[in-house]
Amino acid sequence: RNRCLVTGGAGFVGSHLCTYLVERGDHVICLDNLFTGSKQNIAHLLHYDNFEVIRHDVVNPILLEVDQIFHLACPASPIHYKYNPIKTLKTSFLGTMNMLGLAKRTRARFLLTSTSEVYGDPLEHPQTESYWGNVNPIGERSCYDEGKRVAETLAFDYQREHGIEVRVVRIFNTYGPRMALDDGRVVSNFLAQALEGHPLTIYGEGKQTRSFQYVSDLIKGLVTVMDGPETGPFNVGNPTEFTMIELAQLVKEVANPDAEIIFQENTADDPAKRKPDISKIKNTLGWEPKVALRDGLLLMIDDFKERLKHER
Amino acid sequence: RNRCLVTGGAGFVGSHLCTYLVERGDHVICLDNLFTGSKQNIAHLLHYDNFEVIRHDVVNPILLEVDQIFHLACPASPIHYKYNPIKTLKTSFLGTMNMLGLAKRTRARFLLTSTSEVYGDPLEHPQTESYWGNVNPIGERSCYDEGKRVAETLAFDYQREHGIEVRVVRIFNTYGPRMALDDGRVVSNFLAQALEGHPLTIYGEGKQTRSFQYVSDLIKGLVTVMDGPETGPFNVGNPTEFTMIELAQLVKEVANPDAEIIFQENTADDPAKRKPDISKIKNTLGWEPKVALRDGLLLMIDDFKERLKHER
Ligand SMILES: NC(=O)c1ccc[n+]([C@@H]2O[C@H](COP(=O)([O-])OP(=O)(O)OC[C@H]3O[C@@H](n4cnc5c(N)ncnc54)[C@H](O)[C@@H]3O)[C@@H](O)[C@H]2O)c1
Ligand SMILES: NC(=O)c1ccc[n+]([C@@H]2O[C@H](COP(=O)([O-])OP(=O)(O)OC[C@H]3O[C@@H](n4cnc5c(N)ncnc54)[C@H](O)[C@@H]3O)[C@@H](O)[C@H]2O)c1
Ligand SMILES: O=c1ccn([C@@H]2O[C@H](COP(=O)(O)OP(=O)(O)O)[C@@H](O)[C@H]2O)c(=O)[nH]1
Ligand SMILES: O=c1ccn([C@@H]2O[C@H](COP(=O)(O)OP(=O)(O)O)[C@@H](O)[C@H]2O)c(=O)[nH]1
Ligand SMILES: O=c1ccn([C@@H]2O[C@H](COP(=O)(O)OP(=O)(O)O)[C@@H](O)[C@H]2O)c(=O)[nH]1
Ligand SMILES: O=c1ccn([C@@H]2O[C@H](COP(=O)(O)OP(=O)(O)O)[C@@H](O)[C@H]2O)c(=O)[nH]1
């Protein structure tokens, strides 16, 4: 049986990944400090024999025996990673170092969930993996962006220096059921606002763009890269680009046609546009996203309605 | 008496900084693991009452009582930082984190010696401090470049989160007496080659540029920033730009007119040009470099001749 460690496994993406791996029949260890994740996200897995949970902070070393390490642990939304930027940096650097140390000792294969934020406010559009990025090293977002960049550096250097099997995925904006209601990301904000009859808050003029990927597409991408023969980095995202105004209109349409839209001040260093070039993963591993934004939004409405009832 | 900690104090820049501070009358603690530094570099300071040495690796925590921390410890030449890239990353991240932790506990002022390499292979020329850089996150130089970028992020986040008094200096190529003979940097290579009658080795076509600062100018810059009121980052360098061909010709002229020049293959990701815009430090703190390249080279010939006799 394949023994998989999923750090950050009680978070949004992690819980979907654990579900996929458990259902595939792997033995799954979910490791999480429950900073932004929750027990509720993995409650449906607790009765499986091939699933277990460890409450642990990746900033500290840990000894485990595993074959594959999916390293996701890291606050991912601006609200959460700016809450304690030093802790975010420690999680990114020390957490990745410890998991690479674990990979080195056990000879496990290691996958890092990096991010499109390594491209910063990109001057190349769409972004290919060979683009070096445009990132502010000393701004308010830097703890996340630079933390992930140096985590990638660590991963490549462990591969070069110790021959660890490394996989690096750069995830673009992802949405779906179990997104934290309070994480401030745009899809969860808009959908919760629409369902609660509050105005949808567009930051800035709303002309900035993002490309949104449904979580099931991402999970297939992660597993494809982990089980595939190449290090990457691979962009994993949906290349269909939307302005925030277009997204707000779509959310209104599917969730509440009467919802208002209002404009608020934007945050510092907000990237103006972002869209993955996914030729590399498509051509080498045959992966591409399947779920269109409208369909994906419809798939998360029930989960959001249910949780808005209980969590607020 | 001002208690100064100089990490990396037995290195090239550190030894000149310790000398300056000891002569100014400060109490100086030189902390070094002697990876690229040497006891010989600080031998002339050992008889001073206000000087002491600790052999310690900044990757590990340490308790000291100080007022100012000049944090230099980090391998600085490509040969040395590529020798063990993972150790370079640990030194940059953990070393800076530990020294910031020390600054937080003692309320000492903290200065980071960052580098022009945070600009990478710059697309903006000359480089101002507001330029975000063009750095490969996963290449062979990344352990140094990304290590320094994330060290800057840490410094700014300790300032924002804990109110530490932080100073950040981005040092451009510096040369002078006590440069390690084997560190592979271009000025030390060319000068040693010329003095030993070997051919000067230009990597690539020799059209790449650098701007070379004499070490005494740098030391005044570091102290000016540390004692000044502003965080920075400040570029500290000499804006006069030379191609490697021009540098080779100048070294021939001052050290050995008969020396040959040969061309060799260049290394990966070598920046094509580099030149500091120093308006910020000039306008806010009144610092600017004084020593021209020809004069600086003349000032280091005796030291190099002496050491070539004993060290080779
Ligand atoms: N969701 C996206 O759009 C997106 C985009 C790019 C990258 N990513 C990356 O994917 C990963 C998962 O993101 P997510 O959207 O599921 O976020 P999330 O916040 O829902 O999940 C992160 C999980 O990591 C845990 N965690 C945080 N710090 C930890 C620590 N020090 N020790 C142990 N556990 C810790 C949290 O408790 C949480 O369960 C992250 O690495 C993130 O950077 C996500
Ligand atoms: N010289 C330049 O042109 C230049 C340019 C840009 C930045 N800098 C920065 O200035 C600083 C000093 O550079 P330098 O040219 O004097 O290099 P150097 O190699 O001569 O000095 C570095 C010193 O740090 C020590 N050191 C390295 N790792 C250590 C560790 N883990 N613990 C304790 N000590 C450690 C070394 O033994 C050495 O004495 C470095 O931070 C470097 O990045 C130098
Ligand atoms: O099973 C392991 C093996 C290592 N590590 C940690 O991973 C880090 C990096 O390990 P590596 O072997 O690279 O570093 P070293 O111990 O040589 O500094 C170290 O801090 C270890 O404590 C861990 O948490 N679990
Ligand atoms: O309520 C919100 C939350 C976010 N955004 C904008 O949506 C985009 C995506 O933000 P998010 O935090 O979801 O992701 P990231 O910036 O990390 O891509 C950014 O331009 C935000 O300014 C918005 O208009 N309204
Ligand atoms: O005098 C000190 C104080 C702290 N540290 C180290 O600096 C790091 C960062 O300190 P901080 O207080 O920020 O972190 P914390 O201990 O809260 O994780 C820690 O690893 C400490 O061991 C140190 O070496 N000397
Ligand atoms: O013997 C040498 C050593 C270096 N270089 C070149 O000189 C420049 C400066 O290299 P150095 O290592 O001194 O500093 P850095 O690249 O860090 O600026 C680079 O373009 C190198 O390719 C060279 O032509 N001959």
Short mmCIF file of C-alpha atoms in Angstrom, two decimals, chain A:
data_model
loop_
_atom_site.label_atom_id
_atom_site.label_comp_id
_atom_site.label_asym_id
_atom_site.label_seq_id
_atom_site.Cartn_x
_atom_site.Cartn_y
_atom_site.Cartn_z
CA ARG A 1 0.00 0.00 0.00
CA ASN A 2 1.23 3.48 -0.95
CA ARG A 3 1.79 5.54 2.23
CA CYS A 4 0.96 9.20 1.53
CA LEU A 5 1.58 12.13 3.84
CA VAL A 6 -0.61 15.17 3.16
CA THR A 7 0.55 18.22 5.13
CA GLY A 8 -2.19 20.83 5.37
CA GLY A 9 -4.58 17.93 4.81
CA ALA A 10 -7.39 19.49 6.87
CA GLY A 11 -7.48 22.59 4.66
CA PHE A 12 -9.54 23.33 1.59
CA VAL A 13 -7.35 21.66 -1.06
CA GLY A 14 -5.86 19.14 1.39
CA SER A 15 -9.23 17.71 2.40
CA HIS A 16 -10.17 17.06 -1.22
CA LEU A 17 -6.76 15.49 -1.86
CA CYS A 18 -7.06 13.22 1.22
CA THR A 19 -10.51 12.15 0.04
CA TYR A 20 -9.18 11.27 -3.41
CA LEU A 21 -6.22 9.30 -2.06
CA VAL A 22 -8.27 7.44 0.57
CA GLU A 23 -10.80 6.44 -2.07
CA ARG A 24 -7.98 5.29 -4.33
CA GLY A 25 -6.92 2.94 -1.53
CA ASP A 26 -3.70 4.61 -0.35
CA HIS A 27 -2.81 4.82 3.31
CA VAL A 28 -3.16 8.52 4.09
CA ILE A 29 -1.67 10.50 6.96
CA CYS A 30 -3.18 13.96 7.24
CA LEU A 31 -0.85 16.31 9.15
CA ASP A 32 -2.18 19.73 10.12
CA ASN A 33 -1.90 22.34 12.89
CA LEU A 34 -5.52 23.39 12.23
CA PHE A 35 -4.58 27.07 11.79
CA THR A 36 -6.84 27.58 8.79
CA GLY A 37 -8.00 24.00 8.35
CA SER A 38 -10.72 22.28 10.39
CA LYS A 39 -11.73 18.86 11.69
CA GLN A 40 -15.02 19.30 9.90
CA ASN A 41 -13.23 19.26 6.54
CA ILE A 42 -12.02 15.70 7.16
CA ALA A 43 -14.87 14.40 9.35
CA HIS A 44 -16.14 12.23 6.48
CA LEU A 45 -12.78 10.37 6.35
CA LEU A 46 -12.34 9.48 10.01
CA HIS A 47 -14.09 6.11 9.77
CA TYR A 48 -11.72 4.84 7.05
CA ASP A 49 -9.06 2.34 8.15
CA ASN A 50 -6.60 3.85 5.70
CA PHE A 51 -6.88 7.39 7.07
CA GLU A 52 -5.35 9.04 10.14
CA VAL A 53 -4.80 12.55 11.45
CA ILE A 54 -1.84 14.08 13.29
CA ARG A 55 -2.06 17.52 14.86
CA HIS A 56 1.44 18.89 14.30
CA ASP A 57 3.11 22.11 13.17
CA VAL A 58 5.48 21.60 10.21
CA VAL A 59 7.80 24.26 11.63
CA ASN A 60 8.94 21.48 13.99
CA PRO A 61 10.67 18.27 12.80
CA ILE A 62 8.76 15.00 12.80
CA LEU A 63 9.62 11.36 12.18
CA LEU A 64 7.27 9.33 9.97
CA GLU A 65 7.64 6.47 7.48
CA VAL A 66 6.07 7.34 4.14
CA ASP A 67 6.42 6.91 0.35
CA GLN A 68 4.93 10.15 -0.94
CA ILE A 69 4.76 13.59 0.66
CA PHE A 70 2.19 16.08 -0.62
CA HIS A 71 3.38 19.24 1.09
CA LEU A 72 0.50 21.73 1.22
CA ALA A 73 0.76 23.13 4.76
CA CYS A 74 0.81 26.93 4.48
CA PRO A 75 -1.78 29.64 4.99
CA ALA A 76 -2.95 30.47 1.47
CA SER A 77 -5.31 33.42 1.53
CA PRO A 78 -4.04 36.99 1.97
CA ILE A 79 -6.02 37.52 5.20
CA HIS A 80 -4.45 34.44 6.77
CA TYR A 81 -0.89 34.79 5.56
CA LYS A 82 -0.76 38.47 6.55
CA TYR A 83 -2.11 37.65 10.02
CA ASN A 84 1.39 36.71 11.20
CA PRO A 85 3.86 37.21 8.34
CA ILE A 86 6.84 35.88 10.31
CA LYS A 87 4.97 32.66 11.06
CA THR A 88 4.05 32.41 7.38
CA LEU A 89 7.75 32.68 6.44
CA LYS A 90 8.74 30.11 9.06
CA THR A 91 6.02 27.73 7.84
CA SER A 92 7.13 28.13 4.26
CA PHE A 93 10.86 27.78 4.84
CA LEU A 94 11.14 25.54 7.91
CA GLY A 95 8.10 23.47 6.97
CA THR A 96 9.46 22.76 3.51
CA MET A 97 12.95 22.11 4.90
CA ASN A 98 11.61 19.61 7.43
CA MET A 99 9.50 17.78 4.86
CA LEU A 100 12.47 17.65 2.48
CA GLY A 101 14.59 16.32 5.35
CA LEU A 102 11.92 13.66 5.87
CA ALA A 103 11.94 12.88 2.14
CA LYS A 104 15.72 12.60 2.23
CA ARG A 105 15.69 10.16 5.13
CA THR A 106 12.82 7.98 3.84
CA ARG A 107 13.61 8.42 0.11
CA ALA A 108 9.97 9.42 -0.33
CA ARG A 109 8.88 11.43 -3.34
CA PHE A 110 8.09 15.04 -2.43
CA LEU A 111 5.54 17.38 -4.04
CA LEU A 112 5.46 21.09 -3.22
CA THR A 113 2.26 23.08 -3.79
CA SER A 114 3.73 26.35 -4.93
CA THR A 115 1.64 29.15 -6.33
CA SER A 116 1.07 31.48 -9.25
CA GLU A 117 2.11 34.20 -6.78
CA VAL A 118 5.74 33.32 -7.54
CA TYR A 119 5.08 35.28 -10.76
CA GLY A 120 3.97 38.27 -8.65
CA ASP A 121 2.41 41.05 -10.70
CA PRO A 122 3.43 39.45 -13.98
CA LEU A 123 4.86 41.39 -16.91
CA GLU A 124 4.49 38.32 -19.15
CA HIS A 125 0.95 37.19 -20.02
CA PRO A 126 -0.09 34.40 -19.87
CA GLN A 127 2.58 33.05 -17.51
CA THR A 128 4.81 30.18 -18.63
CA GLU A 129 6.92 28.22 -16.17
CA SER A 130 10.10 29.77 -17.52
CA TYR A 131 8.99 33.29 -16.52
CA TRP A 132 11.01 34.50 -13.50
CA GLY A 133 8.31 36.75 -12.08
CA ASN A 134 7.86 40.28 -10.81
CA VAL A 135 7.68 40.06 -7.04
CA ASN A 136 8.13 42.77 -4.40
CA PRO A 137 10.63 41.29 -1.91
CA ILE A 138 9.77 43.62 0.97
CA GLY A 139 6.04 44.31 0.73
CA GLU A 140 3.02 43.04 2.63
CA ARG A 141 2.46 40.04 0.36
CA SER A 142 6.16 39.10 0.37
CA CYS A 143 5.95 36.66 3.27
CA TYR A 144 3.83 34.42 1.06
CA ASP A 145 5.38 35.13 -2.36
CA GLU A 146 9.02 35.04 -1.28
CA GLY A 147 8.30 32.21 1.14
CA LYS A 148 7.02 30.07 -1.74
CA ARG A 149 9.86 31.12 -4.06
CA VAL A 150 12.48 30.06 -1.55
CA ALA A 151 10.54 26.85 -0.86
CA GLU A 152 10.90 26.06 -4.57
CA THR A 153 14.62 26.85 -4.36
CA LEU A 154 14.94 24.45 -1.42
CA ALA A 155 13.09 21.71 -3.31
CA PHE A 156 15.30 22.02 -6.39
CA ASP A 157 18.46 22.15 -4.27
CA TYR A 158 17.48 19.00 -2.33
CA GLN A 159 16.93 17.32 -5.67
CA ARG A 160 20.26 18.51 -7.10
CA GLU A 161 22.26 17.93 -3.92
CA HIS A 162 20.68 14.76 -2.49
CA GLY A 163 18.85 13.24 -5.45
CA ILE A 164 15.43 13.52 -3.78
CA GLU A 165 12.55 12.96 -6.22
CA VAL A 166 10.91 16.36 -6.27
CA ARG A 167 7.73 17.62 -7.93
CA VAL A 168 6.75 21.29 -8.02
CA VAL A 169 3.28 22.52 -8.92
CA ARG A 170 2.36 26.20 -9.27
CA ILE A 171 -1.34 26.36 -8.42
CA PHE A 172 -3.51 29.12 -9.86
CA ASN A 173 -6.64 30.41 -8.08
CA THR A 174 -8.78 27.47 -7.08
CA TYR A 175 -12.33 27.34 -5.66
CA GLY A 176 -14.83 24.74 -4.57
CA PRO A 177 -16.72 23.28 -1.61
CA ARG A 178 -15.01 23.63 1.82
CA MET A 179 -13.27 26.92 1.02
CA ALA A 180 -13.10 28.72 4.35
CA LEU A 181 -15.97 31.19 4.59
CA ASP A 182 -13.78 33.79 6.27
CA ASP A 183 -10.65 33.52 4.15
CA GLY A 184 -11.33 36.66 2.16
CA ARG A 185 -10.70 35.12 -1.23
CA VAL A 186 -12.82 36.47 -3.98
CA VAL A 187 -14.92 33.43 -4.92
CA SER A 188 -15.83 32.57 -1.33
CA ASN A 189 -16.50 36.25 -0.53
CA PHE A 190 -18.78 36.82 -3.52
CA LEU A 191 -20.67 33.56 -3.10
CA ALA A 192 -21.27 34.02 0.62
CA GLN A 193 -22.27 37.64 0.03
CA ALA A 194 -24.71 36.70 -2.72
CA LEU A 195 -26.26 33.87 -0.68
CA GLU A 196 -26.65 36.10 2.38
CA GLY A 197 -28.13 38.95 0.34
CA HIS A 198 -25.18 41.29 1.04
CA PRO A 199 -23.56 43.40 -1.66
CA LEU A 200 -20.66 41.80 -3.58
CA THR A 201 -17.46 43.72 -2.73
CA ILE A 202 -15.21 44.39 -5.72
CA TYR A 203 -11.78 45.72 -4.69
CA GLY A 204 -10.43 48.46 -6.94
CA GLU A 205 -12.00 49.01 -10.33
CA GLY A 206 -12.66 45.31 -10.86
CA LYS A 207 -10.72 45.21 -14.12
CA GLN A 208 -8.00 42.98 -12.66
CA THR A 209 -8.21 39.42 -13.95
CA ARG A 210 -7.84 35.92 -12.52
CA SER A 211 -8.35 32.42 -13.94
CA PHE A 212 -10.35 30.15 -11.66
CA GLN A 213 -9.93 26.40 -11.43
CA TYR A 214 -12.40 24.03 -9.82
CA VAL A 215 -10.85 21.95 -7.05
CA SER A 216 -11.46 18.52 -8.61
CA ASP A 217 -9.37 19.56 -11.63
CA LEU A 218 -6.55 20.62 -9.30
CA ILE A 219 -6.60 17.33 -7.39
CA LYS A 220 -6.24 15.38 -10.61
CA GLY A 221 -3.40 17.70 -11.58
CA LEU A 222 -1.56 17.17 -8.29
CA VAL A 223 -1.82 13.39 -8.47
CA THR A 224 -0.82 13.36 -12.14
CA VAL A 225 2.32 15.34 -11.40
CA MET A 226 3.19 13.29 -8.28
CA ASP A 227 2.85 10.01 -10.17
CA GLY A 228 4.48 11.37 -13.33
CA PRO A 229 8.16 11.27 -14.31
CA GLU A 230 9.03 14.99 -14.30
CA THR A 231 9.98 17.55 -11.68
CA GLY A 232 8.33 20.57 -13.21
CA PRO A 233 7.60 23.23 -12.18
CA PHE A 234 4.13 22.78 -13.70
CA ASN A 235 1.43 25.42 -13.84
CA VAL A 236 -1.88 23.85 -12.75
CA GLY A 237 -4.84 26.11 -13.40
CA ASN A 238 -7.71 26.91 -15.68
CA PRO A 239 -6.66 29.34 -18.43
CA THR A 240 -10.07 30.94 -18.89
CA GLU A 241 -9.62 34.52 -17.68
CA PHE A 242 -12.23 36.69 -15.95
CA THR A 243 -12.27 40.24 -14.65
CA MET A 244 -13.61 40.63 -11.10
CA ILE A 245 -16.60 42.42 -12.59
CA GLU A 246 -17.35 39.42 -14.81
CA LEU A 247 -16.95 37.07 -11.86
CA ALA A 248 -19.33 39.17 -9.75
CA GLN A 249 -21.92 39.09 -12.51
CA LEU A 250 -21.61 35.33 -12.89
CA VAL A 251 -21.98 34.77 -9.14
CA LYS A 252 -25.07 37.01 -9.09
CA GLU A 253 -26.54 35.01 -11.94
CA VAL A 254 -26.08 31.59 -10.36
CA ALA A 255 -26.65 32.47 -6.71
CA ASN A 256 -28.75 35.60 -6.35
CA PRO A 257 -29.80 37.82 -9.29
CA ASP A 258 -30.91 40.55 -6.86
CA ALA A 259 -27.50 40.97 -5.22
CA GLU A 260 -25.89 44.42 -5.42
CA ILE A 261 -22.29 45.06 -6.47
CA ILE A 262 -20.19 47.69 -4.65
CA PHE A 263 -16.63 48.91 -5.14
CA GLN A 264 -14.05 49.20 -2.33
CA GLU A 265 -10.40 50.20 -2.08
CA ASN A 266 -7.94 47.57 -3.29
CA THR A 267 -5.06 46.13 -1.23
CA ALA A 268 -1.33 46.81 -1.86
CA ASP A 269 0.57 45.06 -4.69
CA ASP A 270 -2.53 43.36 -6.08
CA PRO A 271 -1.53 41.64 -9.35
CA ALA A 272 -3.34 43.23 -12.31
CA LYS A 273 -3.75 40.00 -14.23
CA ARG A 274 -3.03 36.33 -13.99
CA LYS A 275 -3.59 33.45 -16.40
CA PRO A 276 -1.65 30.20 -16.67
CA ASP A 277 -0.04 28.90 -19.82
CA ILE A 278 -0.67 25.18 -19.31
CA SER A 279 1.02 23.83 -22.46
CA LYS A 280 3.78 22.18 -20.42
CA ILE A 281 1.58 19.89 -18.30
CA LYS A 282 -0.83 19.31 -21.19
CA ASN A 283 1.93 18.24 -23.55
CA THR A 284 4.03 16.20 -21.13
CA LEU A 285 1.38 14.64 -18.86
CA GLY A 286 -1.88 15.08 -20.75
CA TRP A 287 -3.64 16.96 -17.94
CA GLU A 288 -6.09 19.79 -18.57
CA PRO A 289 -9.01 21.24 -16.58
CA LYS A 290 -12.55 20.09 -17.33
CA VAL A 291 -14.91 22.17 -15.19
CA ALA A 292 -16.11 25.57 -16.42
CA LEU A 293 -16.53 28.38 -13.87
CA ARG A 294 -20.32 28.48 -14.05
CA ASP A 295 -20.53 24.70 -13.46
CA GLY A 296 -18.04 24.82 -10.62
CA LEU A 297 -19.94 27.62 -8.88
CA LEU A 298 -23.13 25.58 -9.09
CA LEU A 299 -21.29 22.62 -7.52
CA MET A 300 -20.37 24.63 -4.41
CA ILE A 301 -23.64 26.43 -3.71
CA ASP A 302 -25.17 23.63 -1.60
CA ASP A 303 -22.04 23.31 0.56
CA PHE A 304 -21.96 27.08 1.11
CA LYS A 305 -25.67 27.29 1.94
CA GLU A 306 -25.32 24.49 4.47
CA ARG A 307 -22.23 25.97 6.13
CA LEU A 308 -23.59 29.52 6.17
CA LYS A 309 -26.48 28.15 8.24
CA HIS A 310 -24.23 26.49 10.81
CA GLU A 311 -21.03 28.53 10.87
CA ARG A 312 -22.51 32.03 11.05
#
